[in-house]
mmCIF file of C-alpha atoms and ligand atoms in Angstrom:
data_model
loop_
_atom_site.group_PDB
_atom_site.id
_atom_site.type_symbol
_atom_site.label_atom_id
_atom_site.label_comp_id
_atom_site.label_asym_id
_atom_site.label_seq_id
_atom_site.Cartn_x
_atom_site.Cartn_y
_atom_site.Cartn_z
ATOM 1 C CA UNK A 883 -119.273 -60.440 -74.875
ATOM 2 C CA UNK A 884 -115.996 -59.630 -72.842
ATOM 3 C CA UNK A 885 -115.078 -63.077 -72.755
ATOM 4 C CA UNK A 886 -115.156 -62.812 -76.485
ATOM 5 C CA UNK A 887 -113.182 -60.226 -76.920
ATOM 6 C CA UNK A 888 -110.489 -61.691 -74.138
ATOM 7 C CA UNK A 889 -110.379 -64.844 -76.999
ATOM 8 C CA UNK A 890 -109.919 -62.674 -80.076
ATOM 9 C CA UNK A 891 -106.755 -60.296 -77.347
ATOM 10 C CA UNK A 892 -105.559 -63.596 -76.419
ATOM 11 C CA UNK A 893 -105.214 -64.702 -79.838
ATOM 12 C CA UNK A 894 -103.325 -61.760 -81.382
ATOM 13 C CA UNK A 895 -101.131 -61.295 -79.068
ATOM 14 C CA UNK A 896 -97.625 -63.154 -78.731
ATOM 15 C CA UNK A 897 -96.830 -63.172 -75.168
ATOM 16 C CA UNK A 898 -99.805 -65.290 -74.672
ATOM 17 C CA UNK A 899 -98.519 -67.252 -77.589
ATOM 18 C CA UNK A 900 -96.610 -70.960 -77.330
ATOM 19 C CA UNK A 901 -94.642 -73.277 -79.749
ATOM 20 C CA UNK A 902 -97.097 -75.338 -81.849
ATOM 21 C CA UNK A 903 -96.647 -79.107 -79.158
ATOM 22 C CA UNK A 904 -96.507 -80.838 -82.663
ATOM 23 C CA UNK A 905 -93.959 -79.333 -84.668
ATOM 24 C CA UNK A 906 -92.044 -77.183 -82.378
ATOM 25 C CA UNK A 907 -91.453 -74.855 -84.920
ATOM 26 C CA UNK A 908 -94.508 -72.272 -84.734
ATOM 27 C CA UNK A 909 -96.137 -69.886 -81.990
ATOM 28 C CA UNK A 910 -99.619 -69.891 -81.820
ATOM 29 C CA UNK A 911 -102.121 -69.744 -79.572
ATOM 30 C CA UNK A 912 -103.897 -72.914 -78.549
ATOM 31 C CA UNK A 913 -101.018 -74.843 -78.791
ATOM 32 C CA UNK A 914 -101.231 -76.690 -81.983
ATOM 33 C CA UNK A 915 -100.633 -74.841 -84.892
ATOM 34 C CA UNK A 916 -103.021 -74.882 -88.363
ATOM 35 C CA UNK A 917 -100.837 -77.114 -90.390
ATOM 36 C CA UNK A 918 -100.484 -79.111 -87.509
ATOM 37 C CA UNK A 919 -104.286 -79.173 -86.930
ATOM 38 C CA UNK A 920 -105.068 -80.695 -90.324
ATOM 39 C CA UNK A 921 -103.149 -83.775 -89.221
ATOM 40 C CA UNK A 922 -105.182 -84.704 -86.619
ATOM 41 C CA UNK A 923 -108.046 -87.078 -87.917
ATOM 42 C CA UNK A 924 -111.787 -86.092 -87.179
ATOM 43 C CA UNK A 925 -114.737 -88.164 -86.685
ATOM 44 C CA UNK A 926 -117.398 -87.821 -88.924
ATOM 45 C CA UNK A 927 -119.847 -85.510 -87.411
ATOM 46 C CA UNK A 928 -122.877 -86.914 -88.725
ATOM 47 C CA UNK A 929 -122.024 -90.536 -90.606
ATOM 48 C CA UNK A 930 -121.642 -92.090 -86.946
ATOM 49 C CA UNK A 931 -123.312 -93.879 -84.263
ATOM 50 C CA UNK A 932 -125.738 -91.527 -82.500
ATOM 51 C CA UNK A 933 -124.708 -93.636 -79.306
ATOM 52 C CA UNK A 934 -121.632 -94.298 -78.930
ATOM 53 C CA UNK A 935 -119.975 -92.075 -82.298
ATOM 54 C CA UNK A 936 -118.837 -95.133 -84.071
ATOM 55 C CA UNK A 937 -118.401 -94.200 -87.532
ATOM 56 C CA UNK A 938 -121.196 -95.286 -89.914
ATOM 57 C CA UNK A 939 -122.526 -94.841 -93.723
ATOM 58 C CA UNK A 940 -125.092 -92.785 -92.404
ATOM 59 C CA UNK A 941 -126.352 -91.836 -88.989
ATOM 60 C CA UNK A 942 -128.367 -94.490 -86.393
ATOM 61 C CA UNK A 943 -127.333 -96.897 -84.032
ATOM 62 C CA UNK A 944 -125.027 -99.314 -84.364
ATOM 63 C CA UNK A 945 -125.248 -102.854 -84.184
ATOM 64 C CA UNK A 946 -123.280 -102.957 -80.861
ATOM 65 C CA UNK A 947 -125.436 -99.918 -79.309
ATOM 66 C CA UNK A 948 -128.659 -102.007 -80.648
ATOM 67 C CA UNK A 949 -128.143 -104.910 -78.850
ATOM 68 C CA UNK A 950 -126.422 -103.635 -75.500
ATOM 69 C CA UNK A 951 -126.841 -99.782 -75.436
ATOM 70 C CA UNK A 952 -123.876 -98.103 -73.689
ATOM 71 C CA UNK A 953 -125.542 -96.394 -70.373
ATOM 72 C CA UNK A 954 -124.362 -92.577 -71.436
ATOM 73 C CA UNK A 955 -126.832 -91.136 -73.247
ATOM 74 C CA UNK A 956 -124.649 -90.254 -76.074
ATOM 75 C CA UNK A 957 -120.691 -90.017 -76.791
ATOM 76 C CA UNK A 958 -118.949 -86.387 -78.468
ATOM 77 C CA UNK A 959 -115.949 -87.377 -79.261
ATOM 78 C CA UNK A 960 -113.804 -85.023 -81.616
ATOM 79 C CA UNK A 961 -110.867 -87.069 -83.248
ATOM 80 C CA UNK A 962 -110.170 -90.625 -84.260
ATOM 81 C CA UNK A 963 -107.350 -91.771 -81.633
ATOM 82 C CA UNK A 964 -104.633 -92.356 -84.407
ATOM 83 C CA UNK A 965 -101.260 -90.206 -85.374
ATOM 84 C CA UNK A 966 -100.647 -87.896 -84.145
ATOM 85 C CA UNK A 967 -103.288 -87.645 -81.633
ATOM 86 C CA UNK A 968 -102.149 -90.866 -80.081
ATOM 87 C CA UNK A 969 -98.377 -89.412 -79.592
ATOM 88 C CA UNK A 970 -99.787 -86.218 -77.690
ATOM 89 C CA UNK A 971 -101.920 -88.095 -75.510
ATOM 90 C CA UNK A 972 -99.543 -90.606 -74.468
ATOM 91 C CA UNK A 973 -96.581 -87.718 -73.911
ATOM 92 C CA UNK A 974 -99.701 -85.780 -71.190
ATOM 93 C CA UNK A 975 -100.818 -89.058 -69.212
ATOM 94 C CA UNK A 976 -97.124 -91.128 -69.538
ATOM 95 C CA UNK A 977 -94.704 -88.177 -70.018
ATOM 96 C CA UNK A 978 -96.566 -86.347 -67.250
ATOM 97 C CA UNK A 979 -96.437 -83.098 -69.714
ATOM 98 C CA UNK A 980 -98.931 -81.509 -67.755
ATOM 99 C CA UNK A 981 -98.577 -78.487 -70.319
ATOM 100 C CA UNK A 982 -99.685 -80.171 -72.626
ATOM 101 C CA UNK A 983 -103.797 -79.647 -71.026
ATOM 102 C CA UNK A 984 -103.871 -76.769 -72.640
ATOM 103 C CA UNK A 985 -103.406 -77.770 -76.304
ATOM 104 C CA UNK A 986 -105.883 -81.100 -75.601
ATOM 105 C CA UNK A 987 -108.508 -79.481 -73.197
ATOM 106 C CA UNK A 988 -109.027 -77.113 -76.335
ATOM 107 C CA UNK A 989 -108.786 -79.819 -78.975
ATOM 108 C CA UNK A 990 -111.929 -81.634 -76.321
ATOM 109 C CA UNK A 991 -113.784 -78.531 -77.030
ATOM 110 C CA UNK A 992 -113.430 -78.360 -81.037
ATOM 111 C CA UNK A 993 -116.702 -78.401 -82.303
ATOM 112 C CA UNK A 994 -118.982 -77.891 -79.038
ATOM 113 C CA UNK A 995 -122.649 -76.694 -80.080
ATOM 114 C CA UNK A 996 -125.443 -75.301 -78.127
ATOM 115 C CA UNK A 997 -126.560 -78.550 -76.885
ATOM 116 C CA UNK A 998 -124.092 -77.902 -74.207
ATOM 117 C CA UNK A 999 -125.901 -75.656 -72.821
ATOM 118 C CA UNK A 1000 -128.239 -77.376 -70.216
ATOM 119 C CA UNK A 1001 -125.336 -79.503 -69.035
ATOM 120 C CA UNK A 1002 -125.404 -79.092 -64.680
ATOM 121 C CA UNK A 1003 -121.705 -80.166 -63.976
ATOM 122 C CA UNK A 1004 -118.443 -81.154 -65.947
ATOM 123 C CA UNK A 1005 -117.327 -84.731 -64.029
ATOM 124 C CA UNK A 1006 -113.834 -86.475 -65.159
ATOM 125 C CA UNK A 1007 -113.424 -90.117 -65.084
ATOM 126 C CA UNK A 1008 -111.659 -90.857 -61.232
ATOM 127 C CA UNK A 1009 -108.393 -92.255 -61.138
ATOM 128 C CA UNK A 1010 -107.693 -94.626 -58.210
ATOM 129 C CA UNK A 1011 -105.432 -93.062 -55.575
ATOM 130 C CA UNK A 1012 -102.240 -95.407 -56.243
ATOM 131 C CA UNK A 1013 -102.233 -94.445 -59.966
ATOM 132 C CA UNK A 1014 -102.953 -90.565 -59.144
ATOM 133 C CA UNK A 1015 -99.680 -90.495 -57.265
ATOM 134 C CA UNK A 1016 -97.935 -92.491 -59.596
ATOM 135 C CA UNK A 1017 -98.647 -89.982 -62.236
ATOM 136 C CA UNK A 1018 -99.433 -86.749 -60.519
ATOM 137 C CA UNK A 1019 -102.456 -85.263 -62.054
ATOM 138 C CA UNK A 1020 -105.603 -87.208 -63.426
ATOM 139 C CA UNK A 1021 -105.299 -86.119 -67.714
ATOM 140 C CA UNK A 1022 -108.908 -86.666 -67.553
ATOM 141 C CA UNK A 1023 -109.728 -84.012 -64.864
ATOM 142 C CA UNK A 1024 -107.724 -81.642 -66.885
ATOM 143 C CA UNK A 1025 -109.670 -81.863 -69.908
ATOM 144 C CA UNK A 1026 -112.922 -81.459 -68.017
ATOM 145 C CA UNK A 1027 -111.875 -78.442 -66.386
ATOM 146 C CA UNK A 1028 -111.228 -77.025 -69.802
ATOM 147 C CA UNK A 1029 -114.921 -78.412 -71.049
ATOM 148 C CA UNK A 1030 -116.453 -77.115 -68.338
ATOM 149 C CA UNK A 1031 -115.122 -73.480 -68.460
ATOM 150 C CA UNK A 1032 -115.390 -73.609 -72.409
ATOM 151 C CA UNK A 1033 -119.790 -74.546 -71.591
ATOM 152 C CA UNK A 1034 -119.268 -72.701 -68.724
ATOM 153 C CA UNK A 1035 -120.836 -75.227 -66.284
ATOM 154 C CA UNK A 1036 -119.240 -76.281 -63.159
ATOM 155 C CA UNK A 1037 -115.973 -78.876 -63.057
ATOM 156 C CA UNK A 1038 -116.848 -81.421 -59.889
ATOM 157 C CA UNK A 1039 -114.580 -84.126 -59.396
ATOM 158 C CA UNK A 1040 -115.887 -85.381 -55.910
ATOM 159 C CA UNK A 1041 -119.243 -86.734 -57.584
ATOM 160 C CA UNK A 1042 -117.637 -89.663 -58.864
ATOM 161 C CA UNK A 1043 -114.990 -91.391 -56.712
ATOM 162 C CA UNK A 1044 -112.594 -94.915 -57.860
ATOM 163 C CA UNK A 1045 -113.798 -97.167 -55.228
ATOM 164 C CA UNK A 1046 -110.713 -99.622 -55.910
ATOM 165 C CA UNK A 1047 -108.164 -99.520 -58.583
ATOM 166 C CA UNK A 1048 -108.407 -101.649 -61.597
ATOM 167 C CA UNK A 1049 -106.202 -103.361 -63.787
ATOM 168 C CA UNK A 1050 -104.916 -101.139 -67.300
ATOM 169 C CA UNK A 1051 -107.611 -101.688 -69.408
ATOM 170 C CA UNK A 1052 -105.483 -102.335 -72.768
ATOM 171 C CA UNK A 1053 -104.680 -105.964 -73.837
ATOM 172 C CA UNK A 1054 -108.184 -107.179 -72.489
ATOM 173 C CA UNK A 1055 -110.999 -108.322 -74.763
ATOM 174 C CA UNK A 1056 -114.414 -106.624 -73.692
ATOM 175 C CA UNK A 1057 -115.617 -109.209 -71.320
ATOM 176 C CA UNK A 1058 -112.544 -109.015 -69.708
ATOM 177 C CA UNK A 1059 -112.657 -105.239 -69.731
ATOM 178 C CA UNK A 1060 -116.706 -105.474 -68.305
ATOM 179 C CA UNK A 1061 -115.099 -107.800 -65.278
ATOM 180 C CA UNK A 1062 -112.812 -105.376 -64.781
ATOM 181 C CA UNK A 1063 -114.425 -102.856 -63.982
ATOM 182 C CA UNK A 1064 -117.049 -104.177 -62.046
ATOM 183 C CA UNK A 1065 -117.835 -101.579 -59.289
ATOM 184 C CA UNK A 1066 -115.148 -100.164 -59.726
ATOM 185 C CA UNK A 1067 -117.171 -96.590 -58.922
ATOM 186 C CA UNK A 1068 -119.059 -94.672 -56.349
ATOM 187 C CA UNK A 1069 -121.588 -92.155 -56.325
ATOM 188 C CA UNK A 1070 -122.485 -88.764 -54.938
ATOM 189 C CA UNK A 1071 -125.957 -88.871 -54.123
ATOM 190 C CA UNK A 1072 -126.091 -84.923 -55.013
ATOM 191 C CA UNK A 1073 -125.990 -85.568 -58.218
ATOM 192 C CA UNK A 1074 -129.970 -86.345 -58.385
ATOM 193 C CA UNK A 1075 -131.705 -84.400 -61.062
ATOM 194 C CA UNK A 1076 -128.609 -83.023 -62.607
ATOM 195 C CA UNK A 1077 -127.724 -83.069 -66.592
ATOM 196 C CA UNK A 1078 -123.792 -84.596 -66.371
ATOM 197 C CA UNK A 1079 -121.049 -84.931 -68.833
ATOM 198 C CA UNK A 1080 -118.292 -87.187 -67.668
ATOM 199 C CA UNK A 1081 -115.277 -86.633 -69.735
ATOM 200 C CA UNK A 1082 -112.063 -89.338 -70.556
ATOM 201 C CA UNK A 1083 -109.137 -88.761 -72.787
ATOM 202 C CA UNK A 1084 -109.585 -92.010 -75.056
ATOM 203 C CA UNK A 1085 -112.682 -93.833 -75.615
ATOM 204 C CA UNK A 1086 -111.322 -97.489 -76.482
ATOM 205 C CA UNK A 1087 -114.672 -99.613 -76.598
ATOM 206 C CA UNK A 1088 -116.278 -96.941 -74.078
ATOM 207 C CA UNK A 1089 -116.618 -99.409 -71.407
ATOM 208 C CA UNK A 1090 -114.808 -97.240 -68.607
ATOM 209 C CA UNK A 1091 -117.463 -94.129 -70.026
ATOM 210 C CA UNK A 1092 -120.238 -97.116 -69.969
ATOM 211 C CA UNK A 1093 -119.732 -98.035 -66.380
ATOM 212 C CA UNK A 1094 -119.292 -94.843 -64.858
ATOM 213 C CA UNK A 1095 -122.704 -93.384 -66.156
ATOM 214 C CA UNK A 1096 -124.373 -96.627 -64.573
ATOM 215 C CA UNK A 1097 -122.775 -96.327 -61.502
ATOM 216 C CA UNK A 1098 -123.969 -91.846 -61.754
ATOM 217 C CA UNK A 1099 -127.506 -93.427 -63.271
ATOM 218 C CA UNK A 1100 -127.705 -95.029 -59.911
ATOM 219 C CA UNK A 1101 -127.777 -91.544 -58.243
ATOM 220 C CA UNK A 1102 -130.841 -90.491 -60.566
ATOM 221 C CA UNK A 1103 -129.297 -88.102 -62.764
ATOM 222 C CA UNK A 1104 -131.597 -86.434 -65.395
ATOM 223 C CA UNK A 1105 -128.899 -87.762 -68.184
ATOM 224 C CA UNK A 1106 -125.248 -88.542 -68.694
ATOM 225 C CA UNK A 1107 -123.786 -87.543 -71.725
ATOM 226 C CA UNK A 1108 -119.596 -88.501 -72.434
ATOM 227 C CA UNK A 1109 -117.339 -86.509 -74.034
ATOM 228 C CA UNK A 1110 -113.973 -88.319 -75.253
ATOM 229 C CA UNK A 1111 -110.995 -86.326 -76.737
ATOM 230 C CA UNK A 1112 -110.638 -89.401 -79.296
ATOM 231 C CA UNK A 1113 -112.361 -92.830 -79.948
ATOM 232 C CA UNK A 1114 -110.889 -95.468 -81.406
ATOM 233 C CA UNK A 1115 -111.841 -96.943 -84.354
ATOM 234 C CA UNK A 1116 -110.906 -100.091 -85.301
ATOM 235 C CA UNK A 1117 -109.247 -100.066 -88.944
ATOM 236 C CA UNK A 1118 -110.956 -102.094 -91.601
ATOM 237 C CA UNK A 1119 -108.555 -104.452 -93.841
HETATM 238 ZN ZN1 ZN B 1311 -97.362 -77.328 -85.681
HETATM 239 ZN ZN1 ZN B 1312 -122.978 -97.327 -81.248
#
């Protein structure tokens, strides 16, 4: 395949090459280097939630998906949200290091299998206007343009619009979180029949992700599958 061997040019050849966004100290081609890759922390592939990718002793639903299934289908997410994942992600949405989509929109794609294949359209989670201006590019719109060229299927942002914007999400308990985002989005009725992937740079409790595909289920899409960068998982003491 050409595109292949693009990759594999790409790859080899410096001039393509940039420092490692971790360490500083190496040039390589995605943007975070080896060493620095075996820092991040991975979700189990298999030992999780089928769901929602909570990790599990072995694979099923968990007790949360059991008793009030998220509306996505399913959740990929790569990474645990934790250092230094958590540093990166906060320097791209807060630092506005835009560069930095790169690096992450390849990190999103670690690990995609064939089950991509059948997916229609790549859609990111909106951001309302006010906070779009306030920090100049929507993080989550830049990953899925990188999913959707790595499963080459088609990155569509107007499908899925903010009606209003919402308070930050962080601080607030779930209920809180499920207020708060109370029709918070619109649909595209074009997106009838069509297999989606909505894409977000955290998944906290997968709320945002949760409300989105109802508000998309509400359009009669065939399913909505979410892809997170990182989910958090909360650490056991
Ligand atoms: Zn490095
Ligand atoms: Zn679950």
């Amino acid at each position: 395949m050409l595109s292949n061997i693009l990759h594999k040019i790409i790859d080899n050849c410096s001039i393509f090459n940039q420092q490692c966004q971790l360490c500083g100290l190496v040039s390589c081609a995605h943007g975070i280097c080896p060493a620095c890759l075996r820092l991040l922390t991975p979700l189990p592939p298999d030992s999780r939630c089928i769901r929602c990718a909570l990790p599990l002793s072995a694979a099923g639903l968990c007790g949360a998906c059991l008793q009030h299934p998220p509306a996505f289908d399913a959740l990929h997410a790569p990474y645990v949200f934790c250092y230094p994942l958590d540093v990166l992600i906060h320097r791209f949405k807060y630092g506005r290091h835009i560069e930095l989509a790169s690096a992450l929109g390849h990190l999103l794609c670690h690990g995609v299998t064939s089950d991509t294949s059948g997916i229609d359209v790549v859609i990111p989670v909106p951001l309302a206007k006010e906070r779009l201006a306030e920090r100049g590019f929507n993080q989550s719109a830049e990953l899925a343009r990188s999913l959707a060229g790595t499963i080459r299927s088609r990155f569509d942002p107007t499908l899925c619009g903010r009606k209003r914007n919402t308070a930050a999400q962080a601080g607030l308990d779930l209920a809180a979180r499920r207020r708060n985002l109370r029709d918070a989005f619109c649909v595209d009725p074009a997106v009838a029949g069509l297999s989606i992937a909505i894409v977000d740079d955290v998944a906290t409790t997968g709320e945002t992700l949760s409300e989105m595909a109802a508000t998309l289920k509400k359009g009669g899409p065939n399913r909505v599958l979410a892809w997170a960068l990182s989910r958090a998982v909360a650490i056991k003491t």
